[in-house]
mmCIF file of C-alpha atoms in Angstrom:
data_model
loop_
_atom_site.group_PDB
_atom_site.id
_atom_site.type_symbol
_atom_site.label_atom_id
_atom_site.label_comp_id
_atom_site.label_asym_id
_atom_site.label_seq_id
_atom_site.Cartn_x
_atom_site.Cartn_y
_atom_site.Cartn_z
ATOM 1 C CA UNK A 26 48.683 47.784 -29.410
ATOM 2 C CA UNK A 27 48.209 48.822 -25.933
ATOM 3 C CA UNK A 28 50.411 48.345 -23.416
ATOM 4 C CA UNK A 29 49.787 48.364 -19.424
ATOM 5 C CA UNK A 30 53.218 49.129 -17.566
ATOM 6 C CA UNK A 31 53.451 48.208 -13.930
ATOM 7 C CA UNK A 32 56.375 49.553 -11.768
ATOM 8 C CA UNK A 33 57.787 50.313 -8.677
ATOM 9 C CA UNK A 34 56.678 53.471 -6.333
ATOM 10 C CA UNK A 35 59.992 54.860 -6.411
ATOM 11 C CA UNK A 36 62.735 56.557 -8.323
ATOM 12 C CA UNK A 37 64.026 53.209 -10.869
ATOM 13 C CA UNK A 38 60.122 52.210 -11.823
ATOM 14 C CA UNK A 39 58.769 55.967 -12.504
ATOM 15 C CA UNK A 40 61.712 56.349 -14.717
ATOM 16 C CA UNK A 41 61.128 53.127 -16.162
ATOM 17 C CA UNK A 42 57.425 54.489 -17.078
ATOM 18 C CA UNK A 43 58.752 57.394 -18.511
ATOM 19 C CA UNK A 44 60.714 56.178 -20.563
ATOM 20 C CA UNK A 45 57.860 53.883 -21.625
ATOM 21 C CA UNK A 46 56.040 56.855 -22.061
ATOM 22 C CA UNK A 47 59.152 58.413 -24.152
ATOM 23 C CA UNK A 48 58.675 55.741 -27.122
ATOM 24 C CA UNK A 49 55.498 54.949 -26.586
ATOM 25 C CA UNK A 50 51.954 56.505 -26.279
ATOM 26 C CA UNK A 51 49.263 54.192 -25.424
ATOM 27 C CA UNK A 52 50.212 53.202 -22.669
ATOM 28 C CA UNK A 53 48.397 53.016 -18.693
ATOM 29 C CA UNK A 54 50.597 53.106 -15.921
ATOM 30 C CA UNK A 55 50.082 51.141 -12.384
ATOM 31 C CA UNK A 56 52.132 51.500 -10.020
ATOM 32 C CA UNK A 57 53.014 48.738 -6.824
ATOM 33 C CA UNK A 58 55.071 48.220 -3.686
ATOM 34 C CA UNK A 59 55.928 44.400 -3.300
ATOM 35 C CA UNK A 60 53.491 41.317 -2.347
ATOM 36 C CA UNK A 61 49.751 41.713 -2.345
ATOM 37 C CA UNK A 62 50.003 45.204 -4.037
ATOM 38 C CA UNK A 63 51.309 43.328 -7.236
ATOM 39 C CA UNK A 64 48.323 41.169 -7.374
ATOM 40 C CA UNK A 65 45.743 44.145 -6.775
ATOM 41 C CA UNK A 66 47.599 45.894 -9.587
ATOM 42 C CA UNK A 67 47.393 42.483 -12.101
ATOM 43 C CA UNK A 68 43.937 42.178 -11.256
ATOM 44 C CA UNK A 69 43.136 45.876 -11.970
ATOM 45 C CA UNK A 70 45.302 45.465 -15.556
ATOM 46 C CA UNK A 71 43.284 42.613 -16.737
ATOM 47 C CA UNK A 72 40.058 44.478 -15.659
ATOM 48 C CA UNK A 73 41.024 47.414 -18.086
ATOM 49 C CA UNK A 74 41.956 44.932 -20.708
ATOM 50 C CA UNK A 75 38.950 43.584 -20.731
ATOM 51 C CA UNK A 76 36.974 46.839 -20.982
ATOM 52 C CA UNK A 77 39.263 47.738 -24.038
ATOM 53 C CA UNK A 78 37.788 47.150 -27.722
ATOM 54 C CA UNK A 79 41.329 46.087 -28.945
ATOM 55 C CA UNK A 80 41.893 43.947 -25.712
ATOM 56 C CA UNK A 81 43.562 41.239 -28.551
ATOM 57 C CA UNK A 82 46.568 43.493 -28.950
ATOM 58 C CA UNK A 83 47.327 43.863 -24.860
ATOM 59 C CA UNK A 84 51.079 44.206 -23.246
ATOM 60 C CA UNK A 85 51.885 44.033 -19.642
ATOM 61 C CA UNK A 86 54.972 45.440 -19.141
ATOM 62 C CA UNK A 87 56.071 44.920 -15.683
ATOM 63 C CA UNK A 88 59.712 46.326 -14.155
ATOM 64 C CA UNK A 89 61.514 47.172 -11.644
ATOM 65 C CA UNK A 90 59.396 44.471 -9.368
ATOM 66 C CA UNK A 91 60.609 40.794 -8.875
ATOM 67 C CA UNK A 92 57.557 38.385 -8.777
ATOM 68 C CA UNK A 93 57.579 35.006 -6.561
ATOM 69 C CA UNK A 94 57.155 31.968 -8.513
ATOM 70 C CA UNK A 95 53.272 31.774 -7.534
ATOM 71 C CA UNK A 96 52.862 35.042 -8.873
ATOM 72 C CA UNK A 97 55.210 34.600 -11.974
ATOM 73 C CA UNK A 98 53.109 30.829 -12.324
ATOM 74 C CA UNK A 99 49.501 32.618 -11.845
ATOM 75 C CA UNK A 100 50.406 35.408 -14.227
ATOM 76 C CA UNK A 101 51.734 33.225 -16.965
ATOM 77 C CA UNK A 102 48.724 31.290 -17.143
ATOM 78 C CA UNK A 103 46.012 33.808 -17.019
ATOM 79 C CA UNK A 104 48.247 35.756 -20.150
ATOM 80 C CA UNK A 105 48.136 32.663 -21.825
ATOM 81 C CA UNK A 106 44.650 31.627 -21.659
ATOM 82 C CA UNK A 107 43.808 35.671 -22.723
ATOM 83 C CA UNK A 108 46.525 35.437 -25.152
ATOM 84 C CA UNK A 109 47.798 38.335 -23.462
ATOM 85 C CA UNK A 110 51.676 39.229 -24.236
ATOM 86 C CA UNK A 111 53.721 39.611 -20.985
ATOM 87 C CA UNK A 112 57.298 40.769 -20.000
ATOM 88 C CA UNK A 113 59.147 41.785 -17.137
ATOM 89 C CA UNK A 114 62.154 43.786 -16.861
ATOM 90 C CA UNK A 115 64.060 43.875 -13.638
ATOM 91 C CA UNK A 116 67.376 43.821 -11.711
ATOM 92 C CA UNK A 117 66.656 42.501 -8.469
ATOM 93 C CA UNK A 118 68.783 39.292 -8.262
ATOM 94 C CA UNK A 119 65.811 37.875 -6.291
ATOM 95 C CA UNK A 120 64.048 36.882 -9.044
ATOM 96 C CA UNK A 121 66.472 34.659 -10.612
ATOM 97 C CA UNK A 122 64.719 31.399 -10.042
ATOM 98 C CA UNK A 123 61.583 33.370 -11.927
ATOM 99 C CA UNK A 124 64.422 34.434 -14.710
ATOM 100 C CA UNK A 125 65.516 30.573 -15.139
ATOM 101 C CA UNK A 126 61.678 29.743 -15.349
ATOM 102 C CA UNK A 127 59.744 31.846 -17.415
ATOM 103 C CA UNK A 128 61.313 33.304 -21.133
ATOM 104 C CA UNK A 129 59.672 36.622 -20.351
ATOM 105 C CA UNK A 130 61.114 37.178 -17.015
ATOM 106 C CA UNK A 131 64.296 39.225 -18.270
ATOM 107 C CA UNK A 132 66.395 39.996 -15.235
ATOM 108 C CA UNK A 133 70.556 41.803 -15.180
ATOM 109 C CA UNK A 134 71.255 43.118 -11.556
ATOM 110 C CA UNK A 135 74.202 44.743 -13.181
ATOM 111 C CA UNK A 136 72.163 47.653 -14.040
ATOM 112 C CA UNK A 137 68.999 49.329 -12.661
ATOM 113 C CA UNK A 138 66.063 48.406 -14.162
ATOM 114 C CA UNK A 139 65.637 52.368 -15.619
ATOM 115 C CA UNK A 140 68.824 51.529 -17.926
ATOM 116 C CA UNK A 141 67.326 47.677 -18.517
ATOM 117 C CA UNK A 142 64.785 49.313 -20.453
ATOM 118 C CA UNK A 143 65.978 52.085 -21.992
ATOM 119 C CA UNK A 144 68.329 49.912 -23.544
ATOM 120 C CA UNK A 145 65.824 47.386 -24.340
ATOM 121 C CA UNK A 146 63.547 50.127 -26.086
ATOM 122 C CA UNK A 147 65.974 52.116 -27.695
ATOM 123 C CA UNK A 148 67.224 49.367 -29.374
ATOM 124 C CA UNK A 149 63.953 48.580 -30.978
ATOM 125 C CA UNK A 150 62.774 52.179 -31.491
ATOM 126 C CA UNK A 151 66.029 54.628 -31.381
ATOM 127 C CA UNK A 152 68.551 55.943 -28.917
ATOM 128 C CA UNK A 153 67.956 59.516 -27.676
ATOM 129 C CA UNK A 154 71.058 61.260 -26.000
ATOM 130 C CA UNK A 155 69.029 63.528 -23.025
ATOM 131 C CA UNK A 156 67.018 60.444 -22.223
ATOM 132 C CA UNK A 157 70.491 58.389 -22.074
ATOM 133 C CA UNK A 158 71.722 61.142 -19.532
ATOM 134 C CA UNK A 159 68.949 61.147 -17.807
ATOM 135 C CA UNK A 160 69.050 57.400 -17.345
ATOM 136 C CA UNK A 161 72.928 57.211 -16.214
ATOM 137 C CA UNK A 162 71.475 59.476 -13.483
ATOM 138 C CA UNK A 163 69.107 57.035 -11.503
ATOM 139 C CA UNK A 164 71.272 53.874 -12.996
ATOM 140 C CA UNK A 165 74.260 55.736 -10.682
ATOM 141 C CA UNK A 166 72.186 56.040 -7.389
ATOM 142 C CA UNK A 167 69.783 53.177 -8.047
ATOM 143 C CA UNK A 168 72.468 50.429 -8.151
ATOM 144 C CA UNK A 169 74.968 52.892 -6.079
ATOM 145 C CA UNK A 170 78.075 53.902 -8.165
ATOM 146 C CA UNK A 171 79.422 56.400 -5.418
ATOM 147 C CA UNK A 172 82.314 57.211 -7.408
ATOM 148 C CA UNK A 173 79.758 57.857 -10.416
ATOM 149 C CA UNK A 174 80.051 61.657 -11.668
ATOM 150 C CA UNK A 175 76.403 61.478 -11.532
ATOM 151 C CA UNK A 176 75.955 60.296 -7.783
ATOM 152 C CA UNK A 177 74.794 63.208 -6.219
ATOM 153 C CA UNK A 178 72.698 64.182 -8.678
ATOM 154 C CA UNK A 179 70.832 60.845 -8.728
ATOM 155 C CA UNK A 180 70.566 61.385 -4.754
ATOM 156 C CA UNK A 181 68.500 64.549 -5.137
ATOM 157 C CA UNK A 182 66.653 62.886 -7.761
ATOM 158 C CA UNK A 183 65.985 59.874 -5.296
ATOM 159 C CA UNK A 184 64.745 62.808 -3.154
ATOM 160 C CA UNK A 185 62.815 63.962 -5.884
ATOM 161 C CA UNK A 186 60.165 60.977 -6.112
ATOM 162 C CA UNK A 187 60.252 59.916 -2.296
ATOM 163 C CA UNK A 188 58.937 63.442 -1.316
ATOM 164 C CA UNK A 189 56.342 64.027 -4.119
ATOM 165 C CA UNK A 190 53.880 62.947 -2.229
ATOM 166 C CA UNK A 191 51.671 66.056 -2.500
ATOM 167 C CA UNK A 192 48.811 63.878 -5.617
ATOM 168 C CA UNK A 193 47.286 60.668 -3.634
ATOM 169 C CA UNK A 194 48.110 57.989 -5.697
ATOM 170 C CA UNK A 195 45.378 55.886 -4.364
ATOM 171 C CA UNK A 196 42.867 58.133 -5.254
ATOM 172 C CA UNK A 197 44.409 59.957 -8.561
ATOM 173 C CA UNK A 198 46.499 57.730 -10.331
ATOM 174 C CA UNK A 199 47.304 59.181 -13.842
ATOM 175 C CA UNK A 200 47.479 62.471 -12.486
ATOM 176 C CA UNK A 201 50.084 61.457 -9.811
ATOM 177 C CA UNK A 202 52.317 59.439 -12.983
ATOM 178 C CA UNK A 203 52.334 62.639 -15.273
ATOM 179 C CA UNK A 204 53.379 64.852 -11.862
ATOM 180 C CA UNK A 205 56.421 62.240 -11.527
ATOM 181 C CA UNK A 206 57.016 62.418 -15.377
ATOM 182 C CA UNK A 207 56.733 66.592 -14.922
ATOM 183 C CA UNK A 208 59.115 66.894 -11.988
ATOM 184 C CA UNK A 209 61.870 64.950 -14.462
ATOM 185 C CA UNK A 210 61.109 66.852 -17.366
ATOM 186 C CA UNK A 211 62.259 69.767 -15.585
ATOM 187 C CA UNK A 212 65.215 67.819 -13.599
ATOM 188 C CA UNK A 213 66.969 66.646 -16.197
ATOM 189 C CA UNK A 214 67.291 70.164 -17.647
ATOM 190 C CA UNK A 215 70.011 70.893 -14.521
ATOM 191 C CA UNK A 216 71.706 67.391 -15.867
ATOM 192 C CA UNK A 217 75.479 68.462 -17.244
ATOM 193 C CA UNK A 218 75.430 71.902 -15.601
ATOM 194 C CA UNK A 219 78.172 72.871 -12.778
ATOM 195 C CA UNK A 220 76.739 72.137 -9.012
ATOM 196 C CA UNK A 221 73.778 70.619 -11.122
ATOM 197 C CA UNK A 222 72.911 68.797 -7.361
ATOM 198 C CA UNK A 223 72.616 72.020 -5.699
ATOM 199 C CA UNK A 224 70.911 73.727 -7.955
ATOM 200 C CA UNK A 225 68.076 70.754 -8.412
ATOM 201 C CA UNK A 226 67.838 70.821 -4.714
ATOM 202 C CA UNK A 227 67.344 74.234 -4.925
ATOM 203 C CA UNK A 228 65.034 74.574 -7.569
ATOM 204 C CA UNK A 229 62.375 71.745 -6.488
ATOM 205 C CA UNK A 230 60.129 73.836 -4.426
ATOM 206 C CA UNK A 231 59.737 76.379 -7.385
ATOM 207 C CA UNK A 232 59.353 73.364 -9.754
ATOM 208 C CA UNK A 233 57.093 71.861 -7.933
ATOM 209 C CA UNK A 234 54.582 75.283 -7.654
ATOM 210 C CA UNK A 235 54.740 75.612 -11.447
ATOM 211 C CA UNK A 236 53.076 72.355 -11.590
ATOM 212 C CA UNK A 237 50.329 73.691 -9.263
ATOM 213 C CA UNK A 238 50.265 77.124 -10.505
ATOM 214 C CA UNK A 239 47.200 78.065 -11.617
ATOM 215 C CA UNK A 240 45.697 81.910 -12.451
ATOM 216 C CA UNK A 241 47.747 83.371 -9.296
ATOM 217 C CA UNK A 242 51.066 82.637 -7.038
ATOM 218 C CA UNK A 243 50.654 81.635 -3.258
ATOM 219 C CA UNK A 244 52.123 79.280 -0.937
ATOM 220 C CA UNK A 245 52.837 76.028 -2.231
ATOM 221 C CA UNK A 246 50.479 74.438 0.395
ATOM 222 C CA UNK A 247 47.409 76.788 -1.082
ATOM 223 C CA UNK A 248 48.342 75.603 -4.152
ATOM 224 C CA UNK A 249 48.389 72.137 -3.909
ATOM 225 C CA UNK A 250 45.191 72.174 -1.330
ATOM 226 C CA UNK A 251 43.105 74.345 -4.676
ATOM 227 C CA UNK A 252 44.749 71.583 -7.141
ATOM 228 C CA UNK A 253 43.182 68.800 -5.070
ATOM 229 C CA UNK A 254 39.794 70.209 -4.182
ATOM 230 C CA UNK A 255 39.541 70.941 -7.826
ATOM 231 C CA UNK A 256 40.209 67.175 -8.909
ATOM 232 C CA UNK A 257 38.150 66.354 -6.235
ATOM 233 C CA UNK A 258 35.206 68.298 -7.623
ATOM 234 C CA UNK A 259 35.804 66.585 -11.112
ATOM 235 C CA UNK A 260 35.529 63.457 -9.713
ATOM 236 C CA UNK A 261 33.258 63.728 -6.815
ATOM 237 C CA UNK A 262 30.162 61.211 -8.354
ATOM 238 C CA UNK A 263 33.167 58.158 -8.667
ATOM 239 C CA UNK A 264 34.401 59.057 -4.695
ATOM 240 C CA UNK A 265 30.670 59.864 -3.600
ATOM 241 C CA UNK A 266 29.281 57.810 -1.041
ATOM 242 C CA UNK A 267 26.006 58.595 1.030
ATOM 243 C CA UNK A 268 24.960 58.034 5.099
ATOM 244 C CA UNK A 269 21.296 58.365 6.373
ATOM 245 C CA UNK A 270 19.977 60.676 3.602
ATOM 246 C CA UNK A 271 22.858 62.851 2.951
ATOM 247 C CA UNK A 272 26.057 63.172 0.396
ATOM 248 C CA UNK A 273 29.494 63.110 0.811
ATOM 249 C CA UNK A 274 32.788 61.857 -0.033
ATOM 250 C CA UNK A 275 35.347 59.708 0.715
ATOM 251 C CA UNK A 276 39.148 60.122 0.150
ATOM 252 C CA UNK A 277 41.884 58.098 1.321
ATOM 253 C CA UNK A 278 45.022 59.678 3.061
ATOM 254 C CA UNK A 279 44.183 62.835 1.173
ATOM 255 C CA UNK A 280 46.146 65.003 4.427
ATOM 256 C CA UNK A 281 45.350 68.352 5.708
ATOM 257 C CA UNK A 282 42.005 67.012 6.525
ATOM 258 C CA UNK A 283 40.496 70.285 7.682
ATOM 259 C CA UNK A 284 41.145 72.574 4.874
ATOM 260 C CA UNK A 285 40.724 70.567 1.925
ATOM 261 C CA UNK A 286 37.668 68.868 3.458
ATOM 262 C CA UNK A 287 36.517 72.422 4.315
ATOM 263 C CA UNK A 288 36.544 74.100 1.007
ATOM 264 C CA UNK A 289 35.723 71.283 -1.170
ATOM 265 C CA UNK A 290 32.147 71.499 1.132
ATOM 266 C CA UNK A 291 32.040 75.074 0.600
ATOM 267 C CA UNK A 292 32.780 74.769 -3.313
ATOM 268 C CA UNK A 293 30.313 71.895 -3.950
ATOM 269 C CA UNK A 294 27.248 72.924 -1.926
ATOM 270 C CA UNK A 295 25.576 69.436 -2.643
ATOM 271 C CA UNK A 296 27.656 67.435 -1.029
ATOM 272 C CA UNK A 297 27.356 67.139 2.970
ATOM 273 C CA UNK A 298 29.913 65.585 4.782
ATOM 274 C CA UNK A 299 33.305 64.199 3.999
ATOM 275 C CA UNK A 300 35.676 61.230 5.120
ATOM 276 C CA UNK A 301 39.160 60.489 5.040
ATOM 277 C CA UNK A 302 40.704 57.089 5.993
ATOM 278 C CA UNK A 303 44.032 56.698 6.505
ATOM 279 C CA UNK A 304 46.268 54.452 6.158
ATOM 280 C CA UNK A 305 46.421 53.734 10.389
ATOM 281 C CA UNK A 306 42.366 53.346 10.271
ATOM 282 C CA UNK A 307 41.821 56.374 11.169
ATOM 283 C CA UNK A 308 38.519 58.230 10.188
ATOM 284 C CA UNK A 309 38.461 62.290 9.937
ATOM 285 C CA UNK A 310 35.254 63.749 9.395
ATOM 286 C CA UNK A 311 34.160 66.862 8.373
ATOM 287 C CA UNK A 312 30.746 68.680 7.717
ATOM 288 C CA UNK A 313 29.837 71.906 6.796
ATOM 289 C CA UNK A 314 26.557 72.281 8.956
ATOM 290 C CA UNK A 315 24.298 70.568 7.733
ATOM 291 C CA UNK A 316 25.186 67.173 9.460
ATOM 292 C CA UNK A 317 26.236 66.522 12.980
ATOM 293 C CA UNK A 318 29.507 64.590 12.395
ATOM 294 C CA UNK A 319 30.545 64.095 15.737
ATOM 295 C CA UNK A 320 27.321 61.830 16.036
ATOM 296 C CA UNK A 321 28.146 60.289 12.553
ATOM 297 C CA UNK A 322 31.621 59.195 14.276
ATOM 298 C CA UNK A 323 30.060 57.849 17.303
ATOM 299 C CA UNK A 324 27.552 55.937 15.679
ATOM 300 C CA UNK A 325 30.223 54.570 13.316
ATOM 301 C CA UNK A 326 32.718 53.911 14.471
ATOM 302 C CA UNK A 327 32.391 54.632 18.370
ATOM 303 C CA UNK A 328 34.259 58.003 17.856
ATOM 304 C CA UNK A 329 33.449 61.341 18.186
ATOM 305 C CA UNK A 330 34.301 65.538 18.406
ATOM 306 C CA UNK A 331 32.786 68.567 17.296
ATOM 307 C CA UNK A 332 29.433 68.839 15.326
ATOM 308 C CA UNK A 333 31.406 69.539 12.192
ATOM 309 C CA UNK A 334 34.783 67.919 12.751
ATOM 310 C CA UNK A 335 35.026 64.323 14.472
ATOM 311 C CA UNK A 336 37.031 61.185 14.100
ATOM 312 C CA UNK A 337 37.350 57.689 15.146
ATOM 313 C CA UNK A 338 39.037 54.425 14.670
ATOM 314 C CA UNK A 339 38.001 51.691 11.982
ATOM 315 C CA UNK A 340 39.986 48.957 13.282
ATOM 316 C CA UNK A 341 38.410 46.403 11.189
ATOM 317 C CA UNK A 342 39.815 48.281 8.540
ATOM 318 C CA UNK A 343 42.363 46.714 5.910
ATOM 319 C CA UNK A 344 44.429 49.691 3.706
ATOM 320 C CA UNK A 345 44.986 48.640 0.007
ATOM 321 C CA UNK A 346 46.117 50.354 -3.449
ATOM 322 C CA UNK A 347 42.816 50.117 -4.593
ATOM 323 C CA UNK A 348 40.094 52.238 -4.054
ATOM 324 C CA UNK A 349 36.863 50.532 -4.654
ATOM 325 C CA UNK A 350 38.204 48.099 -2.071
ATOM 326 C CA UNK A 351 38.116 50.440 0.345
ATOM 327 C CA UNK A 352 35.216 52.312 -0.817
ATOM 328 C CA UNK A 353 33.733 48.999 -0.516
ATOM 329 C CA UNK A 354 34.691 48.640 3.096
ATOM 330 C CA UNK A 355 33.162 52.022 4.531
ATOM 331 C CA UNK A 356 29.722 51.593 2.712
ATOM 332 C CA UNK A 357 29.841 47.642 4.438
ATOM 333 C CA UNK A 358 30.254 49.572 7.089
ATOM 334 C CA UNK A 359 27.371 52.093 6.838
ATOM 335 C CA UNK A 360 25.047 49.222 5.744
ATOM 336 C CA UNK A 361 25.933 47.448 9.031
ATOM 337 C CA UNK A 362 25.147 50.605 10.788
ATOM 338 C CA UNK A 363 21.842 51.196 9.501
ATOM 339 C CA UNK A 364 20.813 47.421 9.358
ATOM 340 C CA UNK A 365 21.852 47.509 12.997
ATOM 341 C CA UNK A 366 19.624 50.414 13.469
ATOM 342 C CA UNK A 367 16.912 49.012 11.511
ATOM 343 C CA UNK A 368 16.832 45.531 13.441
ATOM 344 C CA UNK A 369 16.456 48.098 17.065
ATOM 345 C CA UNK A 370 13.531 49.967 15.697
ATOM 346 C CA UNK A 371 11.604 46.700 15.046
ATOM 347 C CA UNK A 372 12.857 45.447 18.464
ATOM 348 C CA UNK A 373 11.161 48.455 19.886
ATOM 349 C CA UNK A 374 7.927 48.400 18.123
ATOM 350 C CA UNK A 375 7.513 44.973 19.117
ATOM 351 C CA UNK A 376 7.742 45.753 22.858
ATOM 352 C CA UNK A 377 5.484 48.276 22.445
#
């Protein structure tokens, strides 16, 4: 049995995957905001399920996200024709017409969706007393019991997951889950002290630079920038792409451009150039001599710059969860670029 847990990108569906993760251990995580997101993420599930030998024994596990009835009526089918086993835990009272419809809907908005399935699992499996703390803790600030003994903690906890944003979640998805799952291991240690909300707040940055740490201390932002070039590096051939004879790669809101761009070039000598798109179409580029990127960005997308840092704006551009789909887009784009350029050379010769 495998099972393939979808969730929320905030503090209730990260907890809900790690508590997932708590009882169980095959298991993938995917993580969604609302709408389109959640179909991109189905899609992506039933692409791994298919790819797995013991696809027969699948789960989707889905919480903490309330499907419309098109999505609840396109999912059911597809798991039935696969013979696929679905469920979804949630608490958003949005979803009741889905509840009153479908058996495996199972919605409560009396409690977060966290504490929907840690009761649901530990009354299969077992009960586990830290986890149970740990869970009163987002169930206060998730469905906000301000009187709650546990309020303030939850809030820095809330704070917690909205501002670990420093692993792209686009680009490295199981990394960015087990950082989540990392930054409560160590949270819920302060759980049941005195002040335990001041002294989480005051412990995250250190918390977060032992996750980074590697042979030698520096400044967080060092840290993180050597973490990601790294993971770049061991992943370069699935984020290569290539432009007019050279190699590079492409990330996607990776931030601080210029440095990690810089000494990923410097630390892998065979690559050339390298792109970021954001998520407002923008296009950084960044080169490390041996391509002209400012001409690259012109030709492009009409931008421009320096010779080995440029930009421009891909306003055709749409911004997803998934990254072939926007890998996709920037080598249609390249193609169109050198077709165009291909079609004006035989233009030429012909006049001649």
């Amino acid at each position: 049995m495998k099972i393939y847990h979808l969730s929320h990108t905030d503090l209730d569906g990260y907890a809900c995957q790690f508590i997932t993760h708590f009882y169980f251990k095959n298991v993938k995580f995917y993580n969604s905001n609302y709408g389109k997101e959640i179909n991109d993420n189905f899609n992506a599930i039933l692409s791994d399920i298919e790819k797995d030998e013991n696809f027969e024994k699948a789960i989707i596990l889905i919480t903490d996200l309330n499907l419309s009835l098109s999505q609840c009526e396109e999912f059911d089918k597809i798991c039935q024709e696969k013979k696929i086993k679905i469920f979804l835990l949630d608490h958003h009272q949005s979803g009741e017409e889905c509840a009153k419809k479908y058996p495996w809907y199972l919605l409560d908005s009396k409690r977060s969706a966290t504490k929907i399935t840690y009761d649901f699992f530990s009354k299969i499996c077992h009960t586990d007393l830290e986890l149970s703390h740990f869970v009163d803790v987002v169930n206060a600030v998730d469905i906000w019991l301000n009187a709650d003994e546990n309020f303030e903690l939850g809030k820095v906890f809330l704070g917690l997951v909205a501002n670990a944003k420093e692993i792209n979640r686009v680009m490295f998805k199981e990394i960015q889950v087990y950082y989540i799952f990392f930054l409560f291991e160590r949270a819920i240690k302060f759980i049941g002290k005195e002040n335990s909300h001041i002294l989480l707040e005051n412990a995250i940055h250190f918390i977060k630079k032992d996750f980074f740490m590697r042979n030698c201390d520096d400044t967080l932002a060092n840290l993180i920038s050597s973490f990601v070039v790294e993971k770049l590096g061991e992943l370069k051939d699935e984020f290569g792409i290539e432009y007019g004879g050279h190699k590079g790669i492409l990330t996607v809101n990776i931030g601080n451009t210029s440095i990690i761009g810089n000494d990923f070039l410097i630390k892998n000598p065979d690559y050339d150039f390298f792109i970021d798109v954001s998520s407002r179409k923008t296009l950084s580029f960044r080169a490390n001599g041996k391509i002209d990127v400012s001409l690259m960005a012109k030709k492009l997308v009409g931008g421009g710059g320096h010779k080995n840092a440029s930009g421009g704006l891909f306003s055709a551009y749409k911004d997803s969860s998934n990254y072939p789909y926007i890998k996709a887009q920037i080598l249609d784009l390249i193609k169109s670029k050198e077709l165009k350029k291909e079609s004006k050379d035989v233009q030429a010769k012909e006049l001649k």
